[in-house]
PDB file of C-alpha atoms in Angstrom:
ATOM      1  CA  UNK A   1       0.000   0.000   0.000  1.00 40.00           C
ATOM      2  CA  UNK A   2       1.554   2.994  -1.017  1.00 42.00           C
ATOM      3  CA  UNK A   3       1.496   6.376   1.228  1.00 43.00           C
ATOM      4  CA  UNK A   4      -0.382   9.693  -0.130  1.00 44.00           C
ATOM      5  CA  UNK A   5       2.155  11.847  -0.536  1.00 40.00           C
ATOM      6  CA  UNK A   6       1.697  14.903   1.987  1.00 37.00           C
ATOM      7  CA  UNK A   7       1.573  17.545  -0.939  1.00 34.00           C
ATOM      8  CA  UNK A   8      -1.504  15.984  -2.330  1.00 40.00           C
ATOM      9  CA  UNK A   9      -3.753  15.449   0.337  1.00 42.00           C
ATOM     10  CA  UNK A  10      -5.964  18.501  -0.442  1.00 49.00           C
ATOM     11  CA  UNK A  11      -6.722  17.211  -3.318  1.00 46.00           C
ATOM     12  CA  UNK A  12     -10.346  17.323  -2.990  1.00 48.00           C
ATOM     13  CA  UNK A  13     -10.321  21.014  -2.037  1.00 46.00           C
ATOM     14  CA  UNK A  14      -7.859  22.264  -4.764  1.00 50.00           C
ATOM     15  CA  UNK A  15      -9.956  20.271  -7.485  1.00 47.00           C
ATOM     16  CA  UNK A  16     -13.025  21.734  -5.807  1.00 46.00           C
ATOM     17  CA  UNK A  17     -11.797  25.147  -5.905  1.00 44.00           C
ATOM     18  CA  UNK A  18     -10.405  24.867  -9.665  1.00 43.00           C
ATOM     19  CA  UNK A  19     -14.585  23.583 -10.508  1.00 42.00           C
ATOM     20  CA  UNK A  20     -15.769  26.280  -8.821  1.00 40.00           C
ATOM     21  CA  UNK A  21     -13.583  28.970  -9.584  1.00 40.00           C
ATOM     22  CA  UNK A  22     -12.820  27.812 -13.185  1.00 37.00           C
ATOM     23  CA  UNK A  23     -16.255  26.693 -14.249  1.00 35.00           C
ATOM     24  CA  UNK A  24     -18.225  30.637 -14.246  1.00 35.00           C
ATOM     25  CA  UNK A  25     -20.866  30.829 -16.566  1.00 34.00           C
ATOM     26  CA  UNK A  26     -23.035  33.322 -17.236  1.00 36.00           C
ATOM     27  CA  UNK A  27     -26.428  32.726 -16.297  1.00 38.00           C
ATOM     28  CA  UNK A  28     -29.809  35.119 -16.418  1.00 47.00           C
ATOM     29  CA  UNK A  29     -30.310  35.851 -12.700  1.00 61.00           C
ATOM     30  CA  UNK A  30     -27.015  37.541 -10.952  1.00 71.00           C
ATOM     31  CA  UNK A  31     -25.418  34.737  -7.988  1.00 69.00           C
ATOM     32  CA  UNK A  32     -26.516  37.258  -5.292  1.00 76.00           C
ATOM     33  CA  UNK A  33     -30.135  36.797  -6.279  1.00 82.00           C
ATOM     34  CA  UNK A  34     -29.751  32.962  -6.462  1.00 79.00           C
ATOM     35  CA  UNK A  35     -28.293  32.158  -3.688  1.00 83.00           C
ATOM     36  CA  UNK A  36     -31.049  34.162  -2.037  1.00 82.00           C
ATOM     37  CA  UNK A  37     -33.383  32.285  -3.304  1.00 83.00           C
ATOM     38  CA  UNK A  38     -31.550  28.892  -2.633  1.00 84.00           C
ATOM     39  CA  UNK A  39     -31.158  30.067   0.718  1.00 78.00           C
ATOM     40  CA  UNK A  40     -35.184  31.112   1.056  1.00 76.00           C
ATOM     41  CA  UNK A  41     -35.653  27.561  -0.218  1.00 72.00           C
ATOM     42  CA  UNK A  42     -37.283  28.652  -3.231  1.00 69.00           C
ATOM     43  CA  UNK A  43     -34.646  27.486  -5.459  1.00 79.00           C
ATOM     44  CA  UNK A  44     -33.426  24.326  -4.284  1.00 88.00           C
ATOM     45  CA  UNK A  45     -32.812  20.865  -5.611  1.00 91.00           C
ATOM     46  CA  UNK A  46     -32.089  17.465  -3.683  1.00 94.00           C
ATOM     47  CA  UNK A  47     -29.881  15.750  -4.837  1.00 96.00           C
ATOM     48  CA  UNK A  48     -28.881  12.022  -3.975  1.00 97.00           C
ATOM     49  CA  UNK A  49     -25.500  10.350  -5.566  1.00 96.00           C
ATOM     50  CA  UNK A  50     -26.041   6.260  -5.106  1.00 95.00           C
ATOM     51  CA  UNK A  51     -22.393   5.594  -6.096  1.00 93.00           C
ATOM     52  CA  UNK A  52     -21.286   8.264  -3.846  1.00 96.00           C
ATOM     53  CA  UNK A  53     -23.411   7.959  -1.310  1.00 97.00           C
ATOM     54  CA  UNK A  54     -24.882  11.127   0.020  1.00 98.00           C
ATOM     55  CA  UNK A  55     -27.141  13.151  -0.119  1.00 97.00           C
ATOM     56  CA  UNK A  56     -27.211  17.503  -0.287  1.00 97.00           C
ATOM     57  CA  UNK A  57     -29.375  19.737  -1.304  1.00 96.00           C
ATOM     58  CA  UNK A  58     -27.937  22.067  -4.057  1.00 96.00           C
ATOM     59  CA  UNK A  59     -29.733  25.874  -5.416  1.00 94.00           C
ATOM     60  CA  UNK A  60     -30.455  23.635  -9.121  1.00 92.00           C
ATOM     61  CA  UNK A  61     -28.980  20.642 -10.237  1.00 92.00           C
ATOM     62  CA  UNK A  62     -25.838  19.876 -10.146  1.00 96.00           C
ATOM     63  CA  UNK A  63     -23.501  18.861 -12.813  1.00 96.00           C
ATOM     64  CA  UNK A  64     -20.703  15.905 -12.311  1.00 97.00           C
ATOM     65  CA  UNK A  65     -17.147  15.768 -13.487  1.00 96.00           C
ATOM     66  CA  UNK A  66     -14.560  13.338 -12.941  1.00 95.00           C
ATOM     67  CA  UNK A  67     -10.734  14.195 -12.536  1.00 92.00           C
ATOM     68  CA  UNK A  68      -7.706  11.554 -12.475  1.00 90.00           C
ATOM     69  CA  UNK A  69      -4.747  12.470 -10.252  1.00 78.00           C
ATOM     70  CA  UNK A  70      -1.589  10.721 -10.714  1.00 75.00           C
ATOM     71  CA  UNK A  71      -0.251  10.039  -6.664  1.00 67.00           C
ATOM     72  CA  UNK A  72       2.324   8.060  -5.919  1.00 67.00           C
ATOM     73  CA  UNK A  73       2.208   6.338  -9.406  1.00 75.00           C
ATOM     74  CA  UNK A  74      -1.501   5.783  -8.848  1.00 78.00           C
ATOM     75  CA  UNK A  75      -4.904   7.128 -10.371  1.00 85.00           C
ATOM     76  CA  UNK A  76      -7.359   8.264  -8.257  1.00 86.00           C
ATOM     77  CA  UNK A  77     -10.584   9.478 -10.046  1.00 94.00           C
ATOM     78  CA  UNK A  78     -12.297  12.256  -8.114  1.00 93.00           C
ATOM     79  CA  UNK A  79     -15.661  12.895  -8.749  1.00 97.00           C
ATOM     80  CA  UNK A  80     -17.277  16.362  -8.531  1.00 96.00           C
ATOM     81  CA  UNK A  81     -20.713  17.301  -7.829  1.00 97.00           C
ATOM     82  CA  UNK A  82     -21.400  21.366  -8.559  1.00 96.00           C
ATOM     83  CA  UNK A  83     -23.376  24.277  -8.801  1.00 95.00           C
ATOM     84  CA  UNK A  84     -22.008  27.190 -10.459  1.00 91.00           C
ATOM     85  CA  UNK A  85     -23.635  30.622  -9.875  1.00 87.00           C
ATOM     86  CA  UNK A  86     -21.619  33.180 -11.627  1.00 79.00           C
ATOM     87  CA  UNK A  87     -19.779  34.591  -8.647  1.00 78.00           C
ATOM     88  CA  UNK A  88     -21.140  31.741  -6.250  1.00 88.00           C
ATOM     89  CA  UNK A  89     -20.249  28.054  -5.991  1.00 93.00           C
ATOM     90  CA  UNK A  90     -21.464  24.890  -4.364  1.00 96.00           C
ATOM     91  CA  UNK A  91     -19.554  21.540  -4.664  1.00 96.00           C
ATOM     92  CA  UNK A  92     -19.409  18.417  -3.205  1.00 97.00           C
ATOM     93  CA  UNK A  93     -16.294  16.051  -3.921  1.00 95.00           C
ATOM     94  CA  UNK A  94     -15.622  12.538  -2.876  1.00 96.00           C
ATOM     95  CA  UNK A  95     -12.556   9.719  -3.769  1.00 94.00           C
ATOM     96  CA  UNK A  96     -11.576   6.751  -2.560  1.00 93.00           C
ATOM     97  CA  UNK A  97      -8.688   6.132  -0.733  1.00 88.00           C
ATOM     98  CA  UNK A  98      -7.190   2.344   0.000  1.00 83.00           C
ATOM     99  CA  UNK A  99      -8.556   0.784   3.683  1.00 76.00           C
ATOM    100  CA  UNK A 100      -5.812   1.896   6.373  1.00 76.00           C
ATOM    101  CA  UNK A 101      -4.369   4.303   4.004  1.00 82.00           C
ATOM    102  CA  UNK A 102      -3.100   7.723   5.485  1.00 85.00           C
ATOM    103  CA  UNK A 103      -4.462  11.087   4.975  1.00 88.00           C
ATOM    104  CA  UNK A 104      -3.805  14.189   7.123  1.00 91.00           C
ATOM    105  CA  UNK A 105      -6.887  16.661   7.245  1.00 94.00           C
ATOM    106  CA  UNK A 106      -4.953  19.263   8.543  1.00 92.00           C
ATOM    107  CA  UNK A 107      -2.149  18.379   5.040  1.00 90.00           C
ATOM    108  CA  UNK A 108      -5.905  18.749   2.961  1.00 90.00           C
ATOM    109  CA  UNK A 109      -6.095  22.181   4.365  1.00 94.00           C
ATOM    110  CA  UNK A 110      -3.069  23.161   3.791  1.00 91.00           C
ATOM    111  CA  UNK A 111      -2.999  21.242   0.309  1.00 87.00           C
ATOM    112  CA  UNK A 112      -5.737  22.921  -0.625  1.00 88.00           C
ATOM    113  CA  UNK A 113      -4.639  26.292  -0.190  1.00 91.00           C
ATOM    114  CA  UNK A 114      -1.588  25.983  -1.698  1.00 89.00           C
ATOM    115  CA  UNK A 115      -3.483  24.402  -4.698  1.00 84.00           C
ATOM    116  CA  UNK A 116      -5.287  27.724  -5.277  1.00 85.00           C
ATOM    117  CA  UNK A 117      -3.262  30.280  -4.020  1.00 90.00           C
ATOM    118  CA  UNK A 118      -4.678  30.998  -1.020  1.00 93.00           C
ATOM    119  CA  UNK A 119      -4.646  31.232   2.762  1.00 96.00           C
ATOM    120  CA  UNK A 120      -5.593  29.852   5.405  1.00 97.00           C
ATOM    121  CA  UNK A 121      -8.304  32.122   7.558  1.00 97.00           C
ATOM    122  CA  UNK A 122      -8.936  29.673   9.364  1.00 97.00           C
ATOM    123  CA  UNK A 123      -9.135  25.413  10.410  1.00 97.00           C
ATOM    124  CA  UNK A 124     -11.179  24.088  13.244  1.00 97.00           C
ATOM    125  CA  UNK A 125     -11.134  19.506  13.590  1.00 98.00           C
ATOM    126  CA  UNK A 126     -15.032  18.925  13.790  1.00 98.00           C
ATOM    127  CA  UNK A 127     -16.868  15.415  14.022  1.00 97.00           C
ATOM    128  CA  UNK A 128     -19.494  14.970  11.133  1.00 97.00           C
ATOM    129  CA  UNK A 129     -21.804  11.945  11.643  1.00 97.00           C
ATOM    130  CA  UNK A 130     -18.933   9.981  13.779  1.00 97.00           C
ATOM    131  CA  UNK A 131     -16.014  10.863  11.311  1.00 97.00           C
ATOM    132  CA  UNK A 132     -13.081  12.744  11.670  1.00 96.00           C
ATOM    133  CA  UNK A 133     -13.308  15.980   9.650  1.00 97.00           C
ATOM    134  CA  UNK A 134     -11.433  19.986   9.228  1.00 98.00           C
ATOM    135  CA  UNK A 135     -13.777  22.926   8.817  1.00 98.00           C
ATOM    136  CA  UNK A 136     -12.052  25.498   7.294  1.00 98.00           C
ATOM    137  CA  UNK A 137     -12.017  29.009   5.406  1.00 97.00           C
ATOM    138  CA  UNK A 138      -9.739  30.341   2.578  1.00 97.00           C
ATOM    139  CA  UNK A 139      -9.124  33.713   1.315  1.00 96.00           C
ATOM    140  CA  UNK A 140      -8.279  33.616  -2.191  1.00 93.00           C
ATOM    141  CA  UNK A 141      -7.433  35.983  -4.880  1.00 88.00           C
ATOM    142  CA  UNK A 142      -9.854  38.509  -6.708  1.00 86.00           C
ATOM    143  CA  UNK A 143     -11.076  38.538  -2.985  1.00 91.00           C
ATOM    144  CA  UNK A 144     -13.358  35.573  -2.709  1.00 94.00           C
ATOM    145  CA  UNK A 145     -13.854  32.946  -0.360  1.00 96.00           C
ATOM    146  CA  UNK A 146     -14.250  29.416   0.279  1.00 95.00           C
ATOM    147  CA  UNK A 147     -15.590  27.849   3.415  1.00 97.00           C
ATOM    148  CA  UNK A 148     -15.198  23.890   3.577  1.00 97.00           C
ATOM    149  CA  UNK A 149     -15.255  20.659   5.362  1.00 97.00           C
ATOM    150  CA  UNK A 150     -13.169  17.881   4.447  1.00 96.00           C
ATOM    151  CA  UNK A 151     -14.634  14.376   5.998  1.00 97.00           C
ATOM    152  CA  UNK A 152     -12.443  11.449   6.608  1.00 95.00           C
ATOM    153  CA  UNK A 153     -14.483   8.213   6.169  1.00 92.00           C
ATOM    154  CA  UNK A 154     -12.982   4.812   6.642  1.00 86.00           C
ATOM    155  CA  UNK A 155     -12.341   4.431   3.399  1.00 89.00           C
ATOM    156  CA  UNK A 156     -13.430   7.326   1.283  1.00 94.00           C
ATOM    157  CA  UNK A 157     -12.945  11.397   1.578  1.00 95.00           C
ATOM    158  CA  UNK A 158     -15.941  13.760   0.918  1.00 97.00           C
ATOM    159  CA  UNK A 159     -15.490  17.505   0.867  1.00 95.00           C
ATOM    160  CA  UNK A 160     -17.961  19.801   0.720  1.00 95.00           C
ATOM    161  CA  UNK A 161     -17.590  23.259  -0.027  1.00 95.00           C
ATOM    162  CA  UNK A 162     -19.216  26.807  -0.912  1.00 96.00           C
ATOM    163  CA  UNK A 163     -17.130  30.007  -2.967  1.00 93.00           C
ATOM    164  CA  UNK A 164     -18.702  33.569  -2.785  1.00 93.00           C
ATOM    165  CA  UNK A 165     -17.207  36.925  -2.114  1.00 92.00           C
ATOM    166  CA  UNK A 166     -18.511  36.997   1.364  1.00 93.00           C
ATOM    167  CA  UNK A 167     -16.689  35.498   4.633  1.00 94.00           C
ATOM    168  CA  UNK A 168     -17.785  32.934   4.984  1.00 91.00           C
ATOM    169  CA  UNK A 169     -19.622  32.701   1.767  1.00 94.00           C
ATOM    170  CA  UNK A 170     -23.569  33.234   2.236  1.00 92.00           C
ATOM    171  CA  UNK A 171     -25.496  29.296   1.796  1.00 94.00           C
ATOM    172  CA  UNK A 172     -22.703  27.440   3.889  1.00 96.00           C
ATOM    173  CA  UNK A 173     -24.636  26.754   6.480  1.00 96.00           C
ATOM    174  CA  UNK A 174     -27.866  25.445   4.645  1.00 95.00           C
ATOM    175  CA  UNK A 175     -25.794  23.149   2.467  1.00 97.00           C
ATOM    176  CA  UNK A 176     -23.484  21.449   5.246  1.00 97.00           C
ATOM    177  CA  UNK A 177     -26.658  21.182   6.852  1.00 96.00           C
ATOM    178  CA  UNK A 178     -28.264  18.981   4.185  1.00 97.00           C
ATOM    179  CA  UNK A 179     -25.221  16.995   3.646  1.00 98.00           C
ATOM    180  CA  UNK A 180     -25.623  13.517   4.644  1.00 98.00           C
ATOM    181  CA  UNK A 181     -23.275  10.865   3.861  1.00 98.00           C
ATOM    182  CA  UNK A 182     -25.747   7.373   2.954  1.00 96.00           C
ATOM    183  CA  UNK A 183     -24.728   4.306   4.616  1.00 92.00           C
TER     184      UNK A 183
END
């Protein structure tokens, strides 16, 4: 079994952040006005990934991309859930990793900053549904900013995360709070 090499393990958030950030289109309705109406519930969509398994509720439907990342002279495929909103993102990411292997939340964190060119605001070690897992905020350039959780499950990483200019980014809250990971 071969060890994830330190500089990689926020994978999840960097590819999450390069969606996000690299994926604006232009859409009718300006991300301020969406995400209000995501967050008054008015534009909201459930959405439930069987070979992911979990569950989230997203403002529309979400689209899903799949990136290979050579670590360690392995592939891992990360797949990427999202919801881009012109200045405003929503994402949830998940890979597998090999039973037993190691990964260092705190390394995701500051993987993932590094990824994008960004810093840290700030990382607090939270428990989601019995798993280990890193909340954390990153500033990044243009002056946005995206608030995260990376979850550590046996055998699989999830990461969920929102982008918006706002600190932390308005429709964190509701979406981590509709996030369930499916048994």
């Amino acid at each position: 079994m071969k060890k994830i090499a330190p500089f990689v393990v926020g994978l999840a958030a960097a590819l999450v952040a390069y969606a996000v950030v690299g994926a604006v289109v232009g859409k009718e309705k300006g991300a301020k006005e969406r995400v209000e109406e995501y967050l008054s519930g008015s534009e909201e969509r459930e959405f439930v990934s069987a070979e992911a398994r979990f569950r989230a509720t997203f403002p529309g439907a979400p689209d899903r991309s799949t990136e290979n990342l050579d670590v360690a002279g392995r592939s891992i495929p990360i797949v990427t859930f999202s919801k881009d909103l012109r200045d405003a993102g929503f994402a949830v990411s998940v890979f597998d990793l090999e039973p037993g292997a190691p990964y260092s939340l705190d390394g995701a964190v500051n993987g993932s900053a590094a990824a994008v060119g960004g810093r840290v605001e700030a990382a607090t070690p939270v428990t989601v549904q019995g798993f280990e897992a890193v909340e954390f905020v990153l500033s990044i350039p243009e002056g946005r900013f995206l608030k995260a959780v990376t979850i550590r499950a046996p055998a699989r990483v999830y990461q969920l995360s929102v982008l918006g200019d706002a600190n932390p980014p308005s429709g964190y809250d509701k979406f981590k709070g509709s996030f369930e990971i499916l048994p």
